[in-house]
Short mmCIF file of C-alpha atoms in Angstrom, two decimals:
data_model
loop_
_atom_site.label_atom_id
_atom_site.label_comp_id
_atom_site.label_asym_id
_atom_site.label_seq_id
_atom_site.Cartn_x
_atom_site.Cartn_y
_atom_site.Cartn_z
CA MET A 1 8.68 -42.40 -31.82
CA ALA A 2 7.04 -41.85 -35.14
CA ALA A 3 9.15 -41.60 -38.25
CA GLN A 4 8.50 -38.68 -40.57
CA MET A 5 6.35 -38.97 -43.61
CA THR A 6 8.58 -38.74 -46.70
CA ASP A 7 7.65 -38.77 -50.36
CA SER A 8 8.20 -42.47 -50.40
CA HIS A 9 5.28 -42.93 -47.92
CA ARG A 10 3.15 -40.47 -49.83
CA ARG A 11 3.73 -42.23 -53.09
CA PHE A 12 2.84 -45.56 -51.55
CA LEU A 13 -0.31 -44.11 -50.23
CA GLN A 14 -1.32 -42.56 -53.53
CA VAL A 15 -0.80 -45.79 -55.42
CA LEU A 16 -2.56 -47.94 -52.75
CA MET A 17 -5.42 -45.40 -52.87
CA SER A 18 -5.79 -45.79 -56.60
CA HIS A 19 -5.89 -49.53 -56.28
CA GLY A 20 -8.14 -49.60 -53.23
CA ILE A 21 -6.88 -52.98 -52.19
CA MET A 22 -3.59 -54.78 -52.92
CA GLU A 23 -2.04 -58.15 -52.57
CA GLY A 24 0.87 -58.61 -50.06
CA SER A 25 3.26 -59.23 -52.89
CA GLU A 26 2.19 -56.18 -54.76
CA ALA A 27 2.54 -54.07 -51.64
CA ARG A 28 6.06 -55.27 -51.04
CA LYS A 29 7.08 -54.47 -54.60
CA LEU A 30 5.54 -51.09 -54.23
CA HIS A 31 7.35 -50.45 -50.89
CA ARG A 32 10.69 -51.19 -52.63
CA HIS A 33 9.77 -49.05 -55.64
CA CYS A 34 8.82 -46.06 -53.52
CA CYS A 35 11.92 -46.24 -51.41
CA GLU A 36 14.16 -46.53 -54.44
CA ILE A 37 12.63 -43.66 -56.26
CA HIS A 38 12.99 -41.32 -53.33
CA LYS A 39 16.27 -42.79 -52.23
CA VAL A 40 15.25 -43.57 -48.68
CA TYR A 41 16.37 -46.47 -46.61
CA TYR A 42 14.78 -49.74 -47.72
CA ALA A 43 14.70 -52.96 -45.80
CA HIS A 44 12.55 -55.70 -47.31
CA ASP A 45 11.15 -56.85 -44.01
CA LYS A 46 10.21 -53.36 -42.83
CA LEU A 47 7.02 -53.00 -44.69
CA ASP A 48 4.84 -53.05 -41.63
CA ASP A 49 6.94 -50.40 -40.00
CA PHE A 50 6.70 -48.31 -43.19
CA ILE A 51 2.94 -48.69 -43.17
CA ASN A 52 2.85 -47.85 -39.49
CA THR A 53 4.38 -44.44 -40.11
CA ILE A 54 1.71 -43.73 -42.61
CA ASN A 55 -0.95 -44.93 -40.27
CA ILE A 56 0.10 -42.68 -37.51
CA HIS A 57 -0.49 -39.75 -39.86
CA LEU A 58 -3.78 -41.20 -41.09
CA GLN A 59 -5.15 -41.72 -37.67
CA PRO A 60 -6.44 -38.14 -37.11
CA LEU A 61 -8.30 -38.56 -40.40
CA PHE A 62 -9.98 -41.76 -39.24
CA MET A 63 -8.30 -43.75 -41.95
CA GLN A 64 -6.00 -46.65 -41.80
CA ILE A 65 -3.95 -49.00 -44.01
CA ARG A 66 -5.18 -52.29 -42.78
CA LYS A 67 -3.69 -55.75 -43.29
CA GLY A 68 -6.26 -58.47 -43.83
CA MET A 69 -6.67 -61.87 -45.24
CA SER A 70 -8.75 -62.93 -48.19
CA GLU A 71 -11.31 -65.53 -47.20
CA ASP A 72 -10.92 -67.31 -50.50
CA ASP A 73 -7.14 -67.92 -50.74
CA GLY A 74 -5.95 -66.91 -47.32
CA ARG A 75 -3.52 -64.43 -48.83
CA VAL A 76 -2.65 -61.16 -47.28
CA ARG A 77 -4.25 -57.99 -48.62
CA TYR A 78 -3.54 -54.43 -47.76
CA ALA A 79 -6.42 -51.88 -48.02
CA LEU A 80 -6.99 -48.25 -47.15
CA VAL A 81 -10.10 -48.16 -44.95
CA ASN A 82 -12.23 -45.64 -43.27
CA LEU A 83 -12.72 -45.99 -39.61
CA ALA A 84 -15.24 -43.30 -39.11
CA GLU A 85 -18.95 -43.88 -39.51
CA THR A 86 -19.93 -40.60 -41.10
CA GLU A 87 -21.90 -39.92 -44.20
CA ILE A 88 -18.72 -39.36 -46.04
CA THR A 89 -17.92 -43.00 -46.27
CA LYS A 90 -16.89 -44.35 -49.61
CA MET A 91 -20.08 -46.12 -50.36
CA ALA A 92 -22.54 -43.37 -49.47
CA SER A 93 -21.19 -40.86 -52.03
CA ASP A 94 -21.19 -43.39 -54.89
CA TYR A 95 -24.67 -44.78 -54.80
CA THR A 96 -28.23 -43.63 -54.74
CA GLU A 97 -30.50 -44.22 -51.70
CA ASN A 98 -32.17 -47.34 -53.08
CA GLU A 99 -28.84 -48.81 -54.31
CA LEU A 100 -27.51 -48.54 -50.81
CA GLU A 101 -30.66 -50.11 -49.52
CA LEU A 102 -30.16 -52.99 -51.93
CA PHE A 103 -26.59 -53.36 -50.71
CA ARG A 104 -27.66 -53.40 -47.04
CA LYS A 105 -30.29 -56.04 -47.96
CA THR A 106 -27.65 -58.10 -49.73
CA MET A 107 -25.35 -57.82 -46.79
CA ASP A 108 -28.15 -59.04 -44.49
CA LEU A 109 -28.67 -62.03 -46.67
CA ILE A 110 -25.02 -62.85 -46.91
CA ILE A 111 -24.36 -62.52 -43.11
CA LEU A 112 -27.45 -64.50 -42.16
CA SER A 113 -26.70 -67.29 -44.64
CA GLU A 114 -25.11 -70.64 -43.81
CA ASN A 115 -22.18 -70.33 -46.21
CA GLY A 116 -21.69 -66.63 -46.50
CA PHE A 117 -23.24 -66.35 -49.92
CA ALA A 118 -26.47 -65.00 -51.25
CA SER A 119 -27.81 -66.15 -54.58
CA SER A 120 -28.67 -63.60 -57.20
CA THR A 121 -32.27 -64.82 -57.20
CA GLU A 122 -32.63 -64.17 -53.47
CA ILE A 123 -31.22 -60.62 -53.92
CA LEU A 124 -33.23 -59.78 -56.98
CA ASN A 125 -36.36 -60.84 -55.22
CA PHE A 126 -35.95 -57.85 -52.97
CA ALA A 127 -35.50 -55.44 -55.74
CA ASP A 128 -39.18 -54.59 -55.97
CA GLN A 129 -39.63 -54.50 -52.22
CA LEU A 130 -37.18 -51.70 -51.60
CA LYS A 131 -38.73 -49.04 -49.40
CA THR A 132 -36.74 -46.09 -50.77
CA LYS A 133 -37.53 -46.73 -54.40
CA LYS A 134 -38.39 -49.94 -56.11
CA MET A 135 -36.01 -51.36 -58.69
CA LYS A 136 -36.65 -53.54 -61.66
CA LYS A 137 -34.78 -56.87 -61.67
CA LYS A 138 -32.76 -55.80 -64.66
CA GLU A 139 -31.66 -52.63 -62.96
CA ALA A 140 -30.80 -54.54 -59.78
CA GLU A 141 -28.60 -56.87 -61.77
CA GLN A 142 -26.65 -53.90 -63.16
CA VAL A 143 -26.30 -52.46 -59.58
CA LEU A 144 -24.94 -55.77 -58.46
CA LYS A 145 -22.39 -55.69 -61.26
CA LEU A 146 -21.39 -52.25 -60.10
CA PHE A 147 -20.90 -53.43 -56.54
CA VAL A 148 -18.57 -56.12 -57.86
CA GLU A 149 -16.67 -53.80 -59.95
CA ASP A 150 -16.20 -51.43 -57.14
CA LYS A 151 -15.11 -54.32 -54.91
CA TRP A 152 -17.94 -54.25 -52.35
CA LEU A 153 -19.08 -57.71 -53.50
CA SER A 154 -17.54 -60.75 -55.02
CA GLU A 155 -19.37 -62.98 -57.32
CA ARG A 156 -18.98 -66.70 -57.91
CA ASN A 157 -21.35 -68.91 -59.94
CA GLY A 158 -24.22 -66.52 -59.54
CA GLU A 159 -23.76 -66.18 -55.88
CA TYR A 160 -22.52 -63.10 -53.99
CA THR A 161 -20.43 -62.60 -51.00
CA LEU A 162 -18.58 -59.61 -49.48
CA HIS A 163 -15.37 -58.58 -51.08
CA THR A 164 -12.28 -58.74 -49.00
CA ARG A 165 -12.03 -55.01 -49.24
CA CYS A 166 -15.62 -54.63 -47.91
CA ILE A 167 -14.96 -56.97 -45.03
CA MET A 168 -11.82 -55.04 -44.10
CA GLU A 169 -13.55 -51.71 -44.46
CA MET A 170 -16.70 -52.61 -42.61
CA GLU A 171 -15.55 -55.19 -40.02
CA GLN A 172 -16.22 -53.05 -37.02
CA TYR A 173 -19.60 -51.97 -38.37
CA ILE A 174 -20.61 -55.56 -39.22
CA LEU A 175 -19.57 -56.90 -35.84
CA SER A 176 -21.51 -54.27 -33.98
CA SER A 177 -24.62 -54.27 -36.29
CA TYR A 178 -24.92 -57.99 -36.51
CA GLN A 179 -23.91 -58.86 -32.95
CA GLY A 180 -24.65 -62.40 -32.14
CA VAL A 181 -25.04 -63.32 -35.80
CA ALA A 182 -21.78 -62.28 -37.37
CA ARG A 183 -19.05 -64.75 -36.47
CA LYS A 184 -15.43 -64.30 -35.62
CA CYS A 185 -12.89 -66.83 -36.59
CA ASN A 186 -11.75 -68.97 -33.68
CA ILE A 187 -8.23 -69.02 -34.95
CA CYS A 188 -7.42 -65.47 -36.13
CA HIS A 189 -10.30 -63.62 -34.30
CA SER A 190 -11.29 -61.60 -37.34
CA LEU A 191 -14.63 -61.41 -38.82
CA ALA A 192 -15.56 -64.51 -40.84
CA ILE A 193 -18.25 -64.19 -43.51
CA GLN A 194 -17.49 -67.59 -45.07
CA SER A 195 -16.66 -70.09 -42.41
CA GLN A 196 -16.83 -73.73 -41.41
CA VAL A 197 -18.83 -74.18 -38.20
CA CYS A 198 -18.53 -76.80 -35.50
CA GLU A 199 -21.89 -78.56 -35.30
CA THR A 200 -21.46 -79.19 -31.60
CA CYS A 201 -20.28 -76.00 -30.03
CA GLY A 202 -20.92 -73.52 -32.84
CA ILE A 203 -17.52 -71.95 -33.22
CA GLY A 204 -16.49 -71.00 -36.68
CA MET A 205 -13.26 -70.64 -38.59
CA HIS A 206 -12.18 -69.19 -41.99
CA LEU A 207 -11.51 -71.78 -44.57
CA PRO A 208 -7.90 -70.79 -45.07
CA CYS A 209 -7.59 -70.88 -41.24
CA VAL A 210 -9.09 -74.34 -41.12
CA GLY A 211 -6.65 -75.43 -43.77
CA LYS A 212 -3.63 -74.08 -41.88
CA TYR A 213 -4.71 -75.32 -38.55
CA PHE A 214 -5.63 -78.83 -39.57
CA LYS A 215 -2.78 -79.17 -42.01
CA ALA A 216 -1.50 -82.75 -42.12
CA GLN A 217 -3.86 -83.90 -39.34
CA THR A 218 -5.52 -87.19 -40.16
CA GLU A 219 -8.21 -86.68 -37.59
CA PRO A 220 -9.20 -83.11 -37.19
CA HIS A 221 -10.96 -82.12 -33.96
CA CYS A 222 -12.62 -78.89 -33.04
CA PRO A 223 -10.09 -76.67 -31.16
CA HIS A 224 -12.90 -75.65 -28.79
CA CYS A 225 -14.91 -78.67 -27.86
CA ASN A 226 -12.61 -81.40 -29.32
CA ASP A 227 -15.46 -83.06 -31.22
CA PHE A 228 -14.64 -84.49 -34.63
CA TRP A 229 -14.44 -81.83 -37.31
CA PRO A 230 -16.92 -83.07 -39.91
CA HIS A 231 -16.13 -80.71 -42.77
CA GLU A 232 -13.69 -81.17 -45.67
CA ILE A 233 -10.38 -79.59 -44.89
CA PRO A 234 -9.34 -77.16 -47.62
CA GLU A 235 -5.96 -77.58 -49.19
CA VAL A 236 -3.51 -74.93 -48.33
CA SER A 237 -1.03 -73.58 -50.93
CA ARG A 238 2.18 -72.22 -49.56
CA MET A 239 1.46 -69.24 -47.42
CA ASP A 240 1.53 -66.05 -49.39
CA SER A 241 3.14 -67.89 -52.30
CA GLN A 242 3.38 -66.31 -55.73
CA LEU A 243 0.89 -68.10 -57.85
CA SER A 244 -1.72 -70.57 -56.51
CA SER A 245 -2.70 -73.33 -58.87
CA LYS A 246 -6.21 -72.71 -57.80
CA ARG A 247 -8.55 -70.21 -59.39
CA GLU A 248 -6.69 -66.89 -58.80
CA ARG A 249 -9.19 -65.12 -56.65
CA GLY A 250 -6.73 -62.29 -56.12
CA LYS A 251 -7.51 -61.05 -59.62
CA GLU A 252 -10.88 -59.44 -59.10
CA LEU A 253 -13.63 -60.09 -61.57
CA HIS A 254 -13.98 -57.14 -63.82
CA SER A 255 -17.35 -57.29 -65.43
CA GLN A 256 -17.54 -55.50 -68.71
CA ARG A 257 -19.93 -52.54 -68.54
CA MET B 1 -19.35 -5.23 -42.74
CA SER B 2 -17.25 -8.19 -42.08
CA GLN B 3 -14.57 -8.96 -39.54
CA ARG B 4 -11.63 -11.21 -40.00
CA LYS B 5 -11.82 -14.56 -38.36
CA ARG B 6 -9.43 -15.62 -35.75
CA SER B 7 -8.85 -19.21 -35.15
CA LYS B 8 -7.68 -19.89 -31.63
CA GLY B 9 -5.50 -22.61 -30.26
CA SER B 10 -5.14 -24.60 -33.36
CA GLY B 11 -2.08 -22.80 -34.46
CA PHE B 12 -3.30 -22.19 -37.96
CA SER B 13 -3.79 -18.53 -38.25
CA GLN B 14 -5.53 -17.25 -41.32
CA GLY B 15 -3.01 -14.57 -41.98
CA GLU B 16 -0.50 -16.93 -43.48
CA GLU B 17 -2.44 -18.31 -46.34
CA GLY B 18 -1.97 -15.68 -48.91
CA ASP B 19 -1.63 -18.19 -51.75
CA ASP B 20 -4.45 -20.54 -50.74
CA GLU B 21 -7.51 -20.09 -52.78
CA CYS B 22 -10.55 -18.02 -51.72
CA VAL B 23 -9.51 -17.05 -48.28
CA LEU B 24 -10.31 -13.38 -48.56
CA SER B 25 -13.54 -13.63 -50.52
CA GLN B 26 -14.67 -16.41 -48.18
CA THR B 27 -14.22 -14.32 -44.99
CA GLN B 28 -16.29 -11.70 -46.61
CA ALA B 29 -19.04 -13.97 -47.63
CA PHE B 30 -19.38 -16.03 -44.52
CA SER B 31 -18.09 -13.99 -41.59
CA GLN B 32 -20.63 -13.34 -39.02
CA GLY B 33 -18.53 -11.73 -36.39
CA PRO B 34 -15.73 -13.13 -34.26
CA ARG B 35 -15.69 -16.89 -34.09
CA ASN B 36 -17.92 -18.08 -31.41
CA LEU B 37 -15.87 -20.70 -29.58
CA GLU B 38 -18.86 -22.14 -27.81
CA ARG B 39 -20.40 -23.09 -31.11
CA HIS B 40 -17.62 -25.29 -32.40
CA SER B 41 -15.22 -27.21 -30.21
CA GLN B 42 -11.73 -27.97 -31.50
CA GLU B 43 -12.71 -31.59 -31.74
CA GLN B 44 -15.66 -30.83 -33.91
CA VAL B 45 -13.60 -28.72 -36.23
CA ASP B 46 -11.00 -31.51 -36.37
CA GLN B 47 -13.74 -33.93 -37.36
CA LYS B 48 -14.88 -31.58 -40.08
CA VAL B 49 -11.33 -31.26 -41.44
CA SER B 50 -11.02 -35.07 -41.65
CA GLU B 51 -14.48 -35.29 -43.22
CA LEU B 52 -13.42 -32.79 -45.88
CA VAL B 53 -10.18 -34.57 -46.58
CA GLN B 54 -12.06 -37.80 -47.17
CA PHE B 55 -14.70 -36.10 -49.29
CA LEU B 56 -12.07 -34.52 -51.55
CA LEU B 57 -10.18 -37.83 -51.83
CA VAL B 58 -13.24 -39.78 -52.84
CA LYS B 59 -14.36 -37.26 -55.41
CA ASP B 60 -10.90 -36.93 -56.90
CA GLN B 61 -10.40 -40.73 -57.14
CA LYS B 62 -13.21 -40.54 -59.70
CA LYS B 63 -11.74 -37.44 -61.36
CA ILE B 64 -14.87 -35.49 -60.54
CA PRO B 65 -13.95 -31.81 -60.19
CA ILE B 66 -15.17 -30.64 -56.80
CA LYS B 67 -17.48 -27.64 -56.51
CA ARG B 68 -17.30 -25.32 -53.61
CA SER B 69 -21.06 -25.50 -53.34
CA ASP B 70 -20.81 -29.24 -52.77
CA ILE B 71 -18.22 -28.75 -50.09
CA LEU B 72 -20.39 -26.30 -48.31
CA LYS B 73 -23.50 -28.40 -48.59
CA LYS B 74 -22.22 -31.84 -47.94
CA VAL B 75 -19.37 -31.26 -45.56
CA ILE B 76 -19.13 -27.81 -44.01
CA GLY B 77 -22.87 -27.39 -43.24
CA GLU B 78 -23.30 -25.25 -40.13
CA TYR B 79 -19.54 -24.72 -39.80
CA LYS B 80 -19.65 -22.12 -42.43
CA ASP B 81 -18.10 -19.53 -40.14
CA VAL B 82 -14.89 -21.54 -40.02
CA TYR B 83 -14.94 -22.55 -43.59
CA SER B 84 -11.53 -21.11 -44.38
CA GLU B 85 -9.90 -22.76 -41.45
CA ILE B 86 -11.26 -26.15 -42.37
CA VAL B 87 -10.35 -25.84 -46.03
CA ASN B 88 -6.85 -24.62 -45.33
CA ARG B 89 -6.17 -27.35 -42.76
CA ALA B 90 -7.58 -29.95 -45.16
CA GLY B 91 -5.31 -28.69 -47.87
CA ARG B 92 -2.30 -28.85 -45.59
CA THR B 93 -3.16 -32.34 -44.51
CA LEU B 94 -3.52 -33.52 -48.13
CA GLN B 95 -0.12 -32.15 -48.86
CA GLN B 96 1.61 -33.49 -45.83
CA VAL B 97 0.01 -36.93 -45.76
CA PHE B 98 -0.84 -37.71 -49.33
CA GLY B 99 1.37 -35.38 -51.40
CA LEU B 100 -1.72 -33.94 -53.01
CA GLN B 101 -2.53 -30.27 -53.61
CA LEU B 102 -5.94 -28.73 -53.76
CA VAL B 103 -5.95 -26.56 -56.89
CA GLU B 104 -8.70 -24.25 -58.14
CA ILE B 105 -9.24 -24.77 -61.81
CA ASP B 106 -12.26 -22.44 -62.12
CA THR B 107 -11.94 -19.29 -60.25
CA LYS B 108 -15.28 -17.96 -61.32
CA HIS B 109 -17.33 -20.99 -60.26
CA HIS B 110 -14.89 -22.18 -57.66
CA VAL B 111 -14.11 -25.69 -58.84
CA TYR B 112 -11.22 -27.72 -57.46
CA ILE B 113 -9.18 -30.76 -58.29
CA LEU B 114 -6.34 -32.57 -56.54
CA ILE B 115 -2.94 -32.70 -58.10
CA SER B 116 -0.09 -34.89 -57.00
CA THR B 117 2.95 -32.88 -56.01
CA LEU B 118 5.20 -35.83 -56.11
CA PRO B 119 7.72 -35.95 -59.00
CA ARG B 120 6.65 -38.13 -61.81
CA ALA B 121 8.13 -41.65 -61.90
CA GLU B 122 8.73 -44.01 -64.76
CA GLY B 123 6.77 -47.23 -64.79
CA GLU B 124 4.54 -46.29 -61.91
CA ASN B 125 2.23 -49.16 -61.16
CA LEU B 126 -0.88 -47.17 -60.70
CA ARG B 127 -3.81 -49.45 -61.23
CA GLN B 128 -3.49 -51.01 -64.60
CA ASP B 129 -6.89 -51.24 -66.08
CA ASP B 130 -9.27 -49.41 -68.37
CA GLN B 131 -8.35 -46.21 -66.64
CA THR B 132 -4.78 -46.59 -67.84
CA ALA B 133 -5.83 -47.22 -71.35
CA LYS B 134 -8.15 -44.17 -71.30
CA LEU B 135 -5.31 -42.01 -70.07
CA GLY B 136 -3.26 -43.38 -72.95
CA LEU B 137 -5.84 -42.30 -75.44
CA LEU B 138 -6.11 -38.90 -73.71
CA THR B 139 -2.38 -38.41 -73.90
CA VAL B 140 -2.44 -39.12 -77.59
CA ILE B 141 -5.23 -36.56 -78.11
CA LEU B 142 -3.58 -33.88 -75.89
CA SER B 143 -0.33 -34.22 -77.77
CA PHE B 144 -2.03 -33.95 -81.04
CA ILE B 145 -3.86 -30.77 -79.95
CA PHE B 146 -0.61 -29.28 -78.72
CA MET B 147 1.32 -30.15 -81.95
CA LYS B 148 -1.48 -28.54 -83.96
CA GLY B 149 -0.91 -25.22 -82.17
CA ASN B 150 -3.04 -25.76 -79.01
CA SER B 151 -6.31 -26.12 -80.84
CA ALA B 152 -7.58 -28.78 -83.26
CA LYS B 153 -10.84 -29.23 -85.10
CA ASP B 154 -12.86 -32.21 -84.09
CA GLY B 155 -12.67 -33.55 -87.66
CA ALA B 156 -8.96 -33.53 -87.52
CA VAL B 157 -8.86 -35.28 -84.13
CA TRP B 158 -11.18 -38.08 -85.28
CA GLU B 159 -9.23 -38.42 -88.52
CA PHE B 160 -6.02 -38.81 -86.50
CA LEU B 161 -7.70 -41.35 -84.22
CA ARG B 162 -9.01 -43.24 -87.20
CA ARG B 163 -5.39 -44.07 -87.99
CA LEU B 164 -5.10 -45.61 -84.64
CA ARG B 165 -8.20 -47.60 -85.43
CA VAL B 166 -10.40 -45.70 -83.07
CA HIS B 167 -13.69 -44.63 -84.70
CA PRO B 168 -16.35 -42.41 -83.18
CA GLY B 169 -19.08 -44.54 -84.77
CA GLU B 170 -17.92 -47.93 -83.70
CA ARG B 171 -17.87 -49.51 -80.23
CA HIS B 172 -14.24 -49.90 -79.25
CA GLU B 173 -13.02 -53.08 -77.51
CA VAL B 174 -11.39 -51.16 -74.71
CA PHE B 175 -12.89 -47.70 -74.77
CA GLY B 176 -16.49 -48.53 -75.53
CA ASP B 177 -18.38 -45.57 -76.86
CA VAL B 178 -15.35 -43.48 -77.89
CA LYS B 179 -17.32 -40.51 -78.95
CA LYS B 180 -18.90 -40.31 -75.51
CA LEU B 181 -15.65 -40.87 -73.76
CA VAL B 182 -13.89 -38.12 -75.69
CA MET B 183 -16.68 -35.56 -75.93
CA GLU B 184 -18.36 -36.11 -72.57
CA GLU B 185 -16.19 -37.91 -70.05
CA PHE B 186 -12.91 -36.19 -70.82
CA VAL B 187 -14.69 -32.90 -70.94
CA ARG B 188 -16.49 -33.44 -67.70
CA GLN B 189 -13.19 -34.43 -66.07
CA LYS B 190 -11.77 -31.16 -67.38
CA TYR B 191 -9.10 -32.80 -69.44
CA LEU B 192 -10.47 -31.42 -72.66
CA GLU B 193 -12.48 -28.40 -73.60
CA ILE B 194 -14.76 -28.31 -76.64
CA SER B 195 -16.12 -25.15 -78.09
CA PRO B 196 -18.29 -24.78 -81.17
CA ILE B 197 -16.71 -22.93 -84.07
CA PRO B 198 -19.05 -20.13 -85.03
CA LEU B 199 -20.60 -19.90 -88.44
CA THR B 200 -19.99 -23.56 -89.32
CA ASP B 201 -22.60 -25.62 -90.90
CA PRO B 202 -22.81 -28.43 -89.99
CA MET B 203 -21.54 -27.37 -86.57
CA GLU B 204 -17.81 -28.00 -86.08
CA PHE B 205 -16.06 -28.02 -82.79
CA LYS B 206 -12.58 -27.30 -81.65
CA PHE B 207 -10.65 -29.21 -79.00
CA GLN B 208 -8.31 -27.57 -76.58
CA TRP B 209 -6.59 -28.64 -73.36
CA GLY B 210 -8.89 -28.51 -70.32
CA PRO B 211 -7.78 -26.93 -66.98
CA ARG B 212 -7.03 -30.40 -65.48
CA ALA B 213 -4.68 -31.32 -68.35
CA THR B 214 -2.88 -28.03 -67.91
CA LYS B 215 -2.26 -28.76 -64.24
CA GLU B 216 -1.53 -32.46 -64.50
CA THR B 217 0.85 -32.41 -67.44
CA SER B 218 2.79 -29.84 -69.47
CA LYS B 219 3.56 -28.98 -73.05
CA ARG B 220 7.11 -30.01 -72.36
CA GLU B 221 6.06 -33.50 -71.36
CA MET B 222 3.78 -33.76 -74.34
CA LEU B 223 6.45 -32.80 -76.74
CA ARG B 224 8.80 -35.31 -75.09
CA PHE B 225 6.16 -37.93 -75.57
CA VAL B 226 5.66 -37.18 -79.26
CA ALA B 227 9.48 -37.03 -79.73
CA LYS B 228 9.82 -40.40 -78.07
CA ILE B 229 7.24 -42.01 -80.25
CA GLN B 230 8.72 -40.62 -83.49
CA GLY B 231 12.29 -41.23 -82.44
CA LYS B 232 13.29 -37.66 -82.92
CA ASP B 233 14.72 -34.91 -80.73
CA PRO B 234 12.01 -32.57 -79.28
CA ALA B 235 13.94 -29.61 -80.82
CA PHE B 236 12.97 -30.98 -84.25
CA TRP B 237 9.73 -29.15 -83.93
CA THR B 238 11.07 -25.67 -83.52
CA SER B 239 8.00 -23.70 -82.70
CA GLN B 240 6.49 -26.31 -80.33
CA PHE B 241 9.84 -26.63 -78.66
CA LYS B 242 10.07 -22.97 -78.06
CA GLU B 243 6.61 -22.94 -76.69
CA ALA B 244 7.20 -25.97 -74.54
CA GLU B 245 10.39 -24.68 -73.05
CA GLY B 246 8.79 -21.43 -72.21
CA SER B 247 5.76 -23.01 -70.56
CA SER B 248 5.34 -23.62 -66.83
CA GLY B 249 3.95 -26.67 -65.21
CA PRO B 250 5.35 -30.01 -64.09
CA LEU B 251 8.60 -30.88 -65.71
#
């Protein structure tokens, strides 16, 4: 039976909405903050139930607070996503026709790539081939910056991949539009943009999932075909720990406009 | 000649919404006879309500005031005959699920914004970024305008900001083009209103609170803010205190 929405739920939703996407630890803090302010019952391990209540009310709106994992650091993220494929999606209202076309092209390049990244050179080469309206390279560079700022893309060393928020928002769309090409992780069964792939049987796994699965195994073998796993096993920091010593991918790159 | 619309089965009769914006004028403008049930199924109308909710949320996240014409063009489309039902239900959903209220800030041109109906909380961790800094600057300007008697000349505002090391001519580390921010962005977002002062040469402007500021904050809050900064009691400023206590708006 669904619990009622209270102001604590509404506040949580408003704050999450203003962030777009949030780390697990932030969400837990926010849960406590909202319950305290509105003096409602708080249990630190009931965040998922709390979110569930909100989701029941979001369902008729084709929206959902989704829990996902960042492909970079394996940490939990919460995001408010659209489930409906209407023209009123978040992207469509923010960008012009040719900007959207550039994004779709970038997405193609990323999904069809080996490593889940597309270089800026590759993307910019398409700028003047856009069917809707050509773009100069300089302009396309600015648009890419915008996509990063708005958390549709992530950038690393001049290469672009899909931001966690984008993956969470568009997972269904990507899996259906890129059927046969887009890969699901063999471990967690979610869409994997960056993945390690077994050379023998072709299954793929998220890097954090590889790290967790093969932790402390001296001779890693493919979970599917048992062949030797040839790739370097990424190091796993404590699950959902506070601060990773690695580059803090949780802090999105804010490019200065 | 127009007839009142009846919505069937959804349980939201149009009679109740006396306080919701534009119901009456809307029925006059768009009614085309009794609602033709064959034209729009309940499912389709539900879909439109959720589309409108999303549309409003997306626009408001960017603080873009929403025009009725945009709502009609981009969301309602051929569901014009049930416009009121869709808008009212969307408004109710926004309130029940998000704690947001759809408020008309321009009754002549029918422009709306969303306001949070949740009580204000200290130390709210809304996204801390350039947005927060901008709102800080805005608060300072709004409080200055209020303390000056609800209207301040642009020269006075810039002089005041100069003391905070914010200059219209220079690019600011956080705010960038401050002049553009204050005179264009804040105005477009309806936080500030600028009007030219007649018979001034060179042209001078006066700043006042915009309709969004009036709805999102209050004179009382602004006075409290100033008092906090200066370490005094709000009652220290007698005329502003009187005005603030008499004003309505969020506490």
